[in-house]
Every structure is written in structure tokens, then in C-alpha cells.
Amino acid sequence: MTKAQFQVFATSQAVAEAVASHIAEAVQSRPQSVLGLATGKTFVPVYAALVALSKAKGISFAEASSFNLDEYVGLPPNHPASFRCYMEENFFRHVDLPADRAMLPEAHGDAAAACLAYEAAIAARGGVDLQLLGIGRNGHIGFNEPGAPFDGRTQVTQLTPSTIAANTSDFPDGEVPPPEAITMGIGTILEAREIVLVATGAGKAEALARSFLATPAVDCPGSALQQHPHVTVFCDDEAYAEIAKG
């Protein structure tokens, strides 16, 4: 069994509130925290709970910094399905995190240079203190698809058909996600001092079990997390079901 710690809740809303409390406590204890942020449907209630908590308790992000995991290549930042737009709508515009320290990969122009610049920016901030992660049904973390090396750095990646299909509902009718994205590599993710993985729903149960019960292998990127000394998994009963079976 992995050394990751599991916090299991009855509902996805309870998961969201617990994750929000965990992030809030981290920022309160270290106001200069560097947060690694994630997007996707799983995190909409997480950010809503974190915004509500920050307002209720007067939690400030004014000294914090953030780096998002990924962004679609070629998608304008004001596109409704861009991760920049997602973050603005769900989190950035509701808290006092300075705009110049709310970072996403630059997904236009020279992609190779953008990847190097993102790595340099993370290093300049002293690395990520707390990295949020979701997990895809195929075990992807960030946009690191099956086959991604465990020592990879920020890079351009080709999205699999299953990932494109899963994310199409985030786009306006008639549009599909771009075939490429810039993502933090697994090696970059593993350098975070703490990792918080969030998984809800029965659809994530198999990926979660493969990530933490099976021998680490590149065909399941989430299994790389077994190499990290400080991983906490926040999940609901449905996502935990396969692990509960042992």
C-alpha cells in the first residue's frame, strides 16, 4: 500500500470543503506560499469553497504566488474554455492574489521558450509549496498522458482522444479542445513540497486504484505519486471504492 494519506468523505461537496480548508490553513501558516493550481470540473466546488472561506475568515493571498499546471496551446486567454478564463472566473477575480503572481503557461508563440521560462519562474519563486492535482480516467495528471516520463519537465504534450472527449463539454457547441497543451511535467510536479490529489465520483475509482495500489509504471502517470513523500488524497466514497477493496 502506498504511503499516501487518504481522507475519504461521503460527498463531493464535503471533499471540496476539506480541500479548501487545507489550502486556507497552508496560506495562513505561510502567507508567501507558492500554490500549484489545477482546473477541471472537480475543482469548481473547491475554489468556490476556498473563496467563501477566505471571505469569511479574512484570509489574504496578497503575498502568495500561483502556477497552474497547464494551458491549451493556441487558445486565446479570453476564450471561455481557456484555463486562464477558468481561473479568473472561479478564483483569481474573487481573491487578492496579485495578477502578476497568478501564472499560467504562455501558450502562444515559441512553445519551447515558454516551457523553459515557466520552469525558471517556478524556480525563481523557490518551488511549489502545495500542488493541487486532479486525475484523469486514464490516470493522467496535469496533461501528462500515459507514457509520459516520470522525470519530465514543463513541455508541449499531445492530448489523447479520451482526454479531448472528456474536455469537449467545456467548449462552446461545435468546438473541440486543441490537440496540444503545455503542461508541467511529472518531474516538475514531483518537486512540489506537498501534493494534494482530489478525486470524486465512481469514474475516478479505477484510475485512483491504479495510481496507488499497482506498481508505478508510465502507462499510469498518477502512479508516479507513489515516489513522493508527502501526498494527501482527498476523495469521496465512490472514488475510493476500488482502493477500499484492497
PDB file of C-alpha atoms in Angstrom:
ATOM      1  CA  MET A   1       0.000   0.000   0.000  1.00  0.00           C
ATOM      2  CA  THR A   2       1.214   3.480  -0.854  1.00  0.00           C
ATOM      3  CA  LYS A   3       2.351   5.804   1.892  1.00  0.00           C
ATOM      4  CA  ALA A   4      -0.060   8.479   0.637  1.00  0.00           C
ATOM      5  CA  GLN A   5      -2.578   9.633   3.202  1.00  0.00           C
ATOM      6  CA  PHE A   6      -6.255   9.277   2.266  1.00  0.00           C
ATOM      7  CA  GLN A   7      -9.062  11.462   3.530  1.00  0.00           C
ATOM      8  CA  VAL A   8     -12.356   9.964   2.448  1.00  0.00           C
ATOM      9  CA  PHE A   9     -15.715  11.743   2.619  1.00  0.00           C
ATOM     10  CA  ALA A  10     -19.314  10.816   1.887  1.00  0.00           C
ATOM     11  CA  THR A  11     -19.927  13.543  -0.702  1.00  0.00           C
ATOM     12  CA  SER A  12     -18.017  15.546  -3.281  1.00  0.00           C
ATOM     13  CA  GLN A  13     -19.062  18.762  -1.533  1.00  0.00           C
ATOM     14  CA  ALA A  14     -17.505  17.553   1.709  1.00  0.00           C
ATOM     15  CA  VAL A  15     -14.323  16.815  -0.246  1.00  0.00           C
ATOM     16  CA  ALA A  16     -14.317  20.338  -1.693  1.00  0.00           C
ATOM     17  CA  GLU A  17     -14.756  21.948   1.710  1.00  0.00           C
ATOM     18  CA  ALA A  18     -11.981  19.844   3.236  1.00  0.00           C
ATOM     19  CA  VAL A  19      -9.554  20.711   0.432  1.00  0.00           C
ATOM     20  CA  ALA A  20     -10.431  24.390   0.728  1.00  0.00           C
ATOM     21  CA  SER A  21      -9.739  24.290   4.473  1.00  0.00           C
ATOM     22  CA  HIS A  22      -6.405  22.575   3.837  1.00  0.00           C
ATOM     23  CA  ILE A  23      -5.315  25.245   1.352  1.00  0.00           C
ATOM     24  CA  ALA A  24      -6.513  28.045   3.609  1.00  0.00           C
ATOM     25  CA  GLU A  25      -4.542  26.665   6.540  1.00  0.00           C
ATOM     26  CA  ALA A  26      -1.420  26.435   4.374  1.00  0.00           C
ATOM     27  CA  VAL A  27      -1.724  30.073   3.301  1.00  0.00           C
ATOM     28  CA  GLN A  28      -2.480  31.250   6.816  1.00  0.00           C
ATOM     29  CA  SER A  29       0.593  29.469   8.184  1.00  0.00           C
ATOM     30  CA  ARG A  30       2.818  30.663   5.318  1.00  0.00           C
ATOM     31  CA  PRO A  31       1.444  33.801   3.625  1.00  0.00           C
ATOM     32  CA  GLN A  32       4.176  33.620   0.943  1.00  0.00           C
ATOM     33  CA  SER A  33       3.001  30.170  -0.149  1.00  0.00           C
ATOM     34  CA  VAL A  34       3.568  29.136  -3.749  1.00  0.00           C
ATOM     35  CA  LEU A  35       0.480  27.252  -4.861  1.00  0.00           C
ATOM     36  CA  GLY A  36       0.302  24.865  -7.797  1.00  0.00           C
ATOM     37  CA  LEU A  37      -3.239  25.126  -9.111  1.00  0.00           C
ATOM     38  CA  ALA A  38      -5.420  22.831 -11.210  1.00  0.00           C
ATOM     39  CA  THR A  39      -8.561  23.193 -13.297  1.00  0.00           C
ATOM     40  CA  GLY A  40     -11.451  20.979 -14.323  1.00  0.00           C
ATOM     41  CA  LYS A  41     -14.916  20.205 -13.012  1.00  0.00           C
ATOM     42  CA  THR A  42     -13.514  18.665  -9.818  1.00  0.00           C
ATOM     43  CA  PHE A  43     -12.083  21.995  -8.738  1.00  0.00           C
ATOM     44  CA  VAL A  44     -15.072  24.282  -9.345  1.00  0.00           C
ATOM     45  CA  PRO A  45     -16.551  23.499  -5.896  1.00  0.00           C
ATOM     46  CA  VAL A  46     -13.073  23.547  -4.344  1.00  0.00           C
ATOM     47  CA  TYR A  47     -12.431  27.123  -5.478  1.00  0.00           C
ATOM     48  CA  ALA A  48     -15.975  28.171  -4.535  1.00  0.00           C
ATOM     49  CA  ALA A  49     -15.412  26.844  -1.017  1.00  0.00           C
ATOM     50  CA  LEU A  50     -11.977  28.454  -0.812  1.00  0.00           C
ATOM     51  CA  VAL A  51     -13.317  31.843  -1.920  1.00  0.00           C
ATOM     52  CA  ALA A  52     -16.147  31.634   0.635  1.00  0.00           C
ATOM     53  CA  LEU A  53     -13.732  30.614   3.374  1.00  0.00           C
ATOM     54  CA  SER A  54     -11.267  33.370   2.538  1.00  0.00           C
ATOM     55  CA  LYS A  55     -14.020  35.975   2.733  1.00  0.00           C
ATOM     56  CA  ALA A  56     -15.493  34.570   5.938  1.00  0.00           C
ATOM     57  CA  LYS A  57     -12.131  34.375   7.718  1.00  0.00           C
ATOM     58  CA  GLY A  58     -10.324  37.279   6.064  1.00  0.00           C
ATOM     59  CA  ILE A  59      -7.657  35.057   4.509  1.00  0.00           C
ATOM     60  CA  SER A  60      -5.314  37.025   2.271  1.00  0.00           C
ATOM     61  CA  PHE A  61      -3.437  35.768  -0.790  1.00  0.00           C
ATOM     62  CA  ALA A  62      -1.632  39.093  -1.221  1.00  0.00           C
ATOM     63  CA  GLU A  63       1.793  37.579  -0.537  1.00  0.00           C
ATOM     64  CA  ALA A  64       1.164  34.268  -2.282  1.00  0.00           C
ATOM     65  CA  SER A  65       2.012  33.138  -5.812  1.00  0.00           C
ATOM     66  CA  SER A  66       0.423  30.521  -8.030  1.00  0.00           C
ATOM     67  CA  PHE A  67       1.394  28.409 -11.022  1.00  0.00           C
ATOM     68  CA  ASN A  68      -1.238  26.500 -12.934  1.00  0.00           C
ATOM     69  CA  LEU A  69      -0.500  23.042 -14.238  1.00  0.00           C
ATOM     70  CA  ASP A  70      -1.343  23.623 -17.871  1.00  0.00           C
ATOM     71  CA  GLU A  71      -2.938  25.562 -20.711  1.00  0.00           C
ATOM     72  CA  TYR A  72      -4.151  24.693 -24.195  1.00  0.00           C
ATOM     73  CA  VAL A  73      -1.725  25.606 -26.986  1.00  0.00           C
ATOM     74  CA  GLY A  74      -3.039  28.390 -29.198  1.00  0.00           C
ATOM     75  CA  LEU A  75      -6.205  29.123 -27.223  1.00  0.00           C
ATOM     76  CA  PRO A  76      -6.595  32.872 -26.518  1.00  0.00           C
ATOM     77  CA  PRO A  77      -6.617  33.677 -22.799  1.00  0.00           C
ATOM     78  CA  ASN A  78     -10.090  35.234 -23.110  1.00  0.00           C
ATOM     79  CA  HIS A  79     -11.544  32.117 -24.756  1.00  0.00           C
ATOM     80  CA  PRO A  80     -14.270  30.766 -22.437  1.00  0.00           C
ATOM     81  CA  ALA A  81     -12.622  27.327 -22.341  1.00  0.00           C
ATOM     82  CA  SER A  82      -9.082  28.556 -21.655  1.00  0.00           C
ATOM     83  CA  PHE A  83      -7.696  27.731 -18.263  1.00  0.00           C
ATOM     84  CA  ARG A  84      -6.865  31.418 -17.745  1.00  0.00           C
ATOM     85  CA  CYS A  85     -10.561  32.210 -18.160  1.00  0.00           C
ATOM     86  CA  TYR A  86     -11.499  29.333 -15.854  1.00  0.00           C
ATOM     87  CA  MET A  87      -9.149  30.575 -13.145  1.00  0.00           C
ATOM     88  CA  GLU A  88     -10.340  34.178 -13.451  1.00  0.00           C
ATOM     89  CA  GLU A  89     -13.972  33.147 -13.165  1.00  0.00           C
ATOM     90  CA  ASN A  90     -13.578  30.621 -10.375  1.00  0.00           C
ATOM     91  CA  PHE A  91     -10.779  32.044  -8.248  1.00  0.00           C
ATOM     92  CA  PHE A  92      -8.498  34.897  -9.289  1.00  0.00           C
ATOM     93  CA  ARG A  93     -11.090  37.669  -9.514  1.00  0.00           C
ATOM     94  CA  HIS A  94     -12.534  36.776  -6.100  1.00  0.00           C
ATOM     95  CA  VAL A  95      -9.346  36.959  -4.003  1.00  0.00           C
ATOM     96  CA  ASP A  96      -6.443  39.369  -3.558  1.00  0.00           C
ATOM     97  CA  LEU A  97      -3.792  37.227  -5.263  1.00  0.00           C
ATOM     98  CA  PRO A  98      -1.711  39.733  -7.291  1.00  0.00           C
ATOM     99  CA  ALA A  99      -2.308  39.368 -11.027  1.00  0.00           C
ATOM    100  CA  ASP A 100       1.407  39.336 -11.801  1.00  0.00           C
ATOM    101  CA  ARG A 101       1.875  36.330  -9.498  1.00  0.00           C
ATOM    102  CA  ALA A 102      -1.049  34.307 -10.871  1.00  0.00           C
ATOM    103  CA  MET A 103       0.821  32.374 -13.535  1.00  0.00           C
ATOM    104  CA  LEU A 104      -0.204  30.018 -16.321  1.00  0.00           C
ATOM    105  CA  PRO A 105       1.995  28.690 -19.114  1.00  0.00           C
ATOM    106  CA  GLU A 106       2.292  31.053 -22.092  1.00  0.00           C
ATOM    107  CA  ALA A 107       0.562  29.044 -24.788  1.00  0.00           C
ATOM    108  CA  HIS A 108       1.282  31.331 -27.756  1.00  0.00           C
ATOM    109  CA  GLY A 109       4.449  31.896 -29.758  1.00  0.00           C
ATOM    110  CA  ASP A 110       7.640  29.956 -29.081  1.00  0.00           C
ATOM    111  CA  ALA A 111       6.406  26.974 -27.078  1.00  0.00           C
ATOM    112  CA  ALA A 112       9.873  25.644 -26.254  1.00  0.00           C
ATOM    113  CA  ALA A 113      10.920  29.019 -24.857  1.00  0.00           C
ATOM    114  CA  ALA A 114       7.643  29.266 -22.920  1.00  0.00           C
ATOM    115  CA  CYS A 115       8.294  25.899 -21.279  1.00  0.00           C
ATOM    116  CA  LEU A 116      11.807  26.921 -20.197  1.00  0.00           C
ATOM    117  CA  ALA A 117      10.511  30.263 -18.941  1.00  0.00           C
ATOM    118  CA  TYR A 118       7.824  28.569 -16.857  1.00  0.00           C
ATOM    119  CA  GLU A 119      10.350  26.266 -15.213  1.00  0.00           C
ATOM    120  CA  ALA A 120      12.583  29.272 -14.495  1.00  0.00           C
ATOM    121  CA  ALA A 121       9.693  31.233 -12.983  1.00  0.00           C
ATOM    122  CA  ILE A 122       8.793  28.371 -10.646  1.00  0.00           C
ATOM    123  CA  ALA A 123      12.427  28.053  -9.572  1.00  0.00           C
ATOM    124  CA  ALA A 124      12.679  31.823  -9.020  1.00  0.00           C
ATOM    125  CA  ARG A 125       9.798  31.600  -6.550  1.00  0.00           C
ATOM    126  CA  GLY A 126      11.568  28.825  -4.654  1.00  0.00           C
ATOM    127  CA  GLY A 127       9.449  25.974  -6.000  1.00  0.00           C
ATOM    128  CA  VAL A 128       5.868  24.966  -5.327  1.00  0.00           C
ATOM    129  CA  ASP A 129       4.823  24.521  -1.712  1.00  0.00           C
ATOM    130  CA  LEU A 130       1.440  22.883  -2.292  1.00  0.00           C
ATOM    131  CA  GLN A 131       0.451  21.340  -5.613  1.00  0.00           C
ATOM    132  CA  LEU A 132      -3.192  20.577  -6.377  1.00  0.00           C
ATOM    133  CA  LEU A 133      -3.881  17.722  -8.778  1.00  0.00           C
ATOM    134  CA  GLY A 134      -6.869  16.055 -10.296  1.00  0.00           C
ATOM    135  CA  ILE A 135      -6.636  12.745 -12.089  1.00  0.00           C
ATOM    136  CA  GLY A 136      -7.988  11.691 -15.456  1.00  0.00           C
ATOM    137  CA  ARG A 137      -9.807   8.442 -16.114  1.00  0.00           C
ATOM    138  CA  ASN A 138      -6.680   7.219 -17.917  1.00  0.00           C
ATOM    139  CA  GLY A 139      -4.522   8.206 -14.955  1.00  0.00           C
ATOM    140  CA  HIS A 140      -3.194  11.457 -16.390  1.00  0.00           C
ATOM    141  CA  ILE A 141      -2.030  14.195 -14.015  1.00  0.00           C
ATOM    142  CA  GLY A 142      -1.796  17.681 -15.387  1.00  0.00           C
ATOM    143  CA  PHE A 143      -1.853  16.910 -19.101  1.00  0.00           C
ATOM    144  CA  ASN A 144       0.782  14.200 -18.718  1.00  0.00           C
ATOM    145  CA  GLU A 145      -0.819  11.377 -20.658  1.00  0.00           C
ATOM    146  CA  PRO A 146       0.060   7.660 -20.367  1.00  0.00           C
ATOM    147  CA  GLY A 147       3.638   7.127 -21.478  1.00  0.00           C
ATOM    148  CA  ALA A 148       4.915  10.448 -20.107  1.00  0.00           C
ATOM    149  CA  PRO A 149       8.294  10.041 -18.369  1.00  0.00           C
ATOM    150  CA  PHE A 150       8.346  10.435 -14.610  1.00  0.00           C
ATOM    151  CA  ASP A 151      11.270  12.888 -14.850  1.00  0.00           C
ATOM    152  CA  GLY A 152       9.649  15.136 -17.488  1.00  0.00           C
ATOM    153  CA  ARG A 153       9.704  18.912 -17.245  1.00  0.00           C
ATOM    154  CA  THR A 154       7.237  21.533 -18.499  1.00  0.00           C
ATOM    155  CA  GLN A 155       6.562  20.596 -22.117  1.00  0.00           C
ATOM    156  CA  VAL A 156       4.154  20.571 -25.042  1.00  0.00           C
ATOM    157  CA  THR A 157       2.094  17.389 -24.986  1.00  0.00           C
ATOM    158  CA  GLN A 158      -0.301  15.711 -27.399  1.00  0.00           C
ATOM    159  CA  LEU A 159      -3.696  15.091 -25.835  1.00  0.00           C
ATOM    160  CA  THR A 160      -5.226  11.637 -26.209  1.00  0.00           C
ATOM    161  CA  PRO A 161      -8.648  11.200 -27.834  1.00  0.00           C
ATOM    162  CA  SER A 162     -10.128  10.209 -24.453  1.00  0.00           C
ATOM    163  CA  THR A 163      -8.879  13.418 -22.823  1.00  0.00           C
ATOM    164  CA  ILE A 164     -10.157  15.543 -25.702  1.00  0.00           C
ATOM    165  CA  ALA A 165     -13.536  13.812 -25.483  1.00  0.00           C
ATOM    166  CA  ALA A 166     -13.694  14.302 -21.702  1.00  0.00           C
ATOM    167  CA  ASN A 167     -12.985  18.040 -22.032  1.00  0.00           C
ATOM    168  CA  THR A 168     -15.175  18.810 -25.064  1.00  0.00           C
ATOM    169  CA  SER A 169     -18.128  19.705 -22.842  1.00  0.00           C
ATOM    170  CA  ASP A 170     -16.100  22.669 -21.538  1.00  0.00           C
ATOM    171  CA  PHE A 171     -16.100  24.211 -25.020  1.00  0.00           C
ATOM    172  CA  PRO A 172     -18.854  26.052 -26.904  1.00  0.00           C
ATOM    173  CA  ASP A 173     -21.057  23.895 -29.115  1.00  0.00           C
ATOM    174  CA  GLY A 174     -19.238  22.829 -32.246  1.00  0.00           C
ATOM    175  CA  GLU A 175     -15.755  23.362 -30.818  1.00  0.00           C
ATOM    176  CA  VAL A 176     -13.335  20.724 -29.601  1.00  0.00           C
ATOM    177  CA  PRO A 177     -10.237  21.205 -27.433  1.00  0.00           C
ATOM    178  CA  PRO A 178      -6.935  21.893 -29.202  1.00  0.00           C
ATOM    179  CA  PRO A 179      -4.855  18.748 -29.740  1.00  0.00           C
ATOM    180  CA  GLU A 180      -1.899  20.107 -27.753  1.00  0.00           C
ATOM    181  CA  ALA A 181      -1.290  21.699 -24.372  1.00  0.00           C
ATOM    182  CA  ILE A 182       1.638  22.966 -22.348  1.00  0.00           C
ATOM    183  CA  THR A 183       1.829  21.120 -19.045  1.00  0.00           C
ATOM    184  CA  MET A 184       4.101  20.902 -16.063  1.00  0.00           C
ATOM    185  CA  GLY A 185       5.969  17.616 -16.430  1.00  0.00           C
ATOM    186  CA  ILE A 186       5.722  14.855 -13.879  1.00  0.00           C
ATOM    187  CA  GLY A 187       9.242  15.642 -12.695  1.00  0.00           C
ATOM    188  CA  THR A 188       8.205  19.245 -12.081  1.00  0.00           C
ATOM    189  CA  ILE A 189       5.084  18.136 -10.210  1.00  0.00           C
ATOM    190  CA  LEU A 190       7.076  15.761  -8.004  1.00  0.00           C
ATOM    191  CA  GLU A 191       9.331  18.621  -6.874  1.00  0.00           C
ATOM    192  CA  ALA A 192       6.444  20.268  -5.014  1.00  0.00           C
ATOM    193  CA  ARG A 193       6.904  20.026  -1.261  1.00  0.00           C
ATOM    194  CA  GLU A 194       3.339  18.782  -0.777  1.00  0.00           C
ATOM    195  CA  ILE A 195       0.847  17.275  -3.215  1.00  0.00           C
ATOM    196  CA  VAL A 196      -2.922  17.255  -2.742  1.00  0.00           C
ATOM    197  CA  LEU A 197      -4.785  14.971  -5.154  1.00  0.00           C
ATOM    198  CA  VAL A 198      -8.549  15.428  -5.421  1.00  0.00           C
ATOM    199  CA  ALA A 199     -10.788  12.730  -6.899  1.00  0.00           C
ATOM    200  CA  THR A 200     -14.566  12.417  -6.804  1.00  0.00           C
ATOM    201  CA  GLY A 201     -17.062  10.108  -8.445  1.00  0.00           C
ATOM    202  CA  ALA A 202     -17.101   6.476  -9.481  1.00  0.00           C
ATOM    203  CA  GLY A 203     -15.445   7.364 -12.784  1.00  0.00           C
ATOM    204  CA  LYS A 204     -12.171   8.054 -10.993  1.00  0.00           C
ATOM    205  CA  ALA A 205     -12.104   4.882  -8.873  1.00  0.00           C
ATOM    206  CA  GLU A 206     -10.115   2.728 -11.295  1.00  0.00           C
ATOM    207  CA  ALA A 207      -7.532   5.443 -12.001  1.00  0.00           C
ATOM    208  CA  LEU A 208      -7.088   6.078  -8.293  1.00  0.00           C
ATOM    209  CA  ALA A 209      -6.558   2.393  -7.558  1.00  0.00           C
ATOM    210  CA  ARG A 210      -4.065   2.002 -10.412  1.00  0.00           C
ATOM    211  CA  SER A 211      -2.195   5.061  -9.174  1.00  0.00           C
ATOM    212  CA  PHE A 212      -1.763   3.918  -5.591  1.00  0.00           C
ATOM    213  CA  LEU A 213      -2.108   0.130  -5.483  1.00  0.00           C
ATOM    214  CA  ALA A 214      -0.265  -1.007  -8.614  1.00  0.00           C
ATOM    215  CA  THR A 215       3.469  -0.926  -9.264  1.00  0.00           C
ATOM    216  CA  PRO A 216       4.427   2.530 -10.613  1.00  0.00           C
ATOM    217  CA  ALA A 217       4.529   2.499 -14.407  1.00  0.00           C
ATOM    218  CA  VAL A 218       4.468   5.145 -17.114  1.00  0.00           C
ATOM    219  CA  ASP A 219       1.203   3.815 -18.531  1.00  0.00           C
ATOM    220  CA  CYS A 220      -0.462   5.324 -15.431  1.00  0.00           C
ATOM    221  CA  PRO A 221       1.045   8.771 -14.785  1.00  0.00           C
ATOM    222  CA  GLY A 222      -0.682   9.056 -11.406  1.00  0.00           C
ATOM    223  CA  SER A 223       1.372   6.119 -10.131  1.00  0.00           C
ATOM    224  CA  ALA A 224       4.407   8.429 -10.110  1.00  0.00           C
ATOM    225  CA  LEU A 225       2.926   9.971  -6.972  1.00  0.00           C
ATOM    226  CA  GLN A 226       3.999   6.875  -5.055  1.00  0.00           C
ATOM    227  CA  GLN A 227       7.517   8.306  -5.288  1.00  0.00           C
ATOM    228  CA  HIS A 228       6.545  11.465  -3.385  1.00  0.00           C
ATOM    229  CA  PRO A 229       6.909  11.582   0.424  1.00  0.00           C
ATOM    230  CA  HIS A 230       4.011  13.933   1.166  1.00  0.00           C
ATOM    231  CA  VAL A 231       0.833  13.147  -0.803  1.00  0.00           C
ATOM    232  CA  THR A 232      -2.668  13.526   0.597  1.00  0.00           C
ATOM    233  CA  VAL A 233      -5.619  12.219  -1.397  1.00  0.00           C
ATOM    234  CA  PHE A 234      -8.981  13.849  -0.751  1.00  0.00           C
ATOM    235  CA  CYS A 235     -11.738  11.716  -2.255  1.00  0.00           C
ATOM    236  CA  ASP A 236     -15.322  10.626  -1.836  1.00  0.00           C
ATOM    237  CA  ASP A 237     -16.573   7.121  -1.154  1.00  0.00           C
ATOM    238  CA  GLU A 238     -17.233   6.454  -4.830  1.00  0.00           C
ATOM    239  CA  ALA A 239     -13.704   7.353  -5.946  1.00  0.00           C
ATOM    240  CA  TYR A 240     -12.248   5.327  -3.067  1.00  0.00           C
ATOM    241  CA  ALA A 241     -14.310   2.212  -3.791  1.00  0.00           C
ATOM    242  CA  GLU A 242     -11.634   0.194  -5.646  1.00  0.00           C
ATOM    243  CA  ILE A 243      -8.935   1.042  -3.092  1.00  0.00           C
ATOM    244  CA  ALA A 244     -11.313   0.048  -0.285  1.00  0.00           C
ATOM    245  CA  LYS A 245     -11.466  -3.425  -1.810  1.00  0.00           C
ATOM    246  CA  GLY A 246      -7.676  -3.680  -1.395  1.00  0.00           C
TER     247      GLY A 246
END
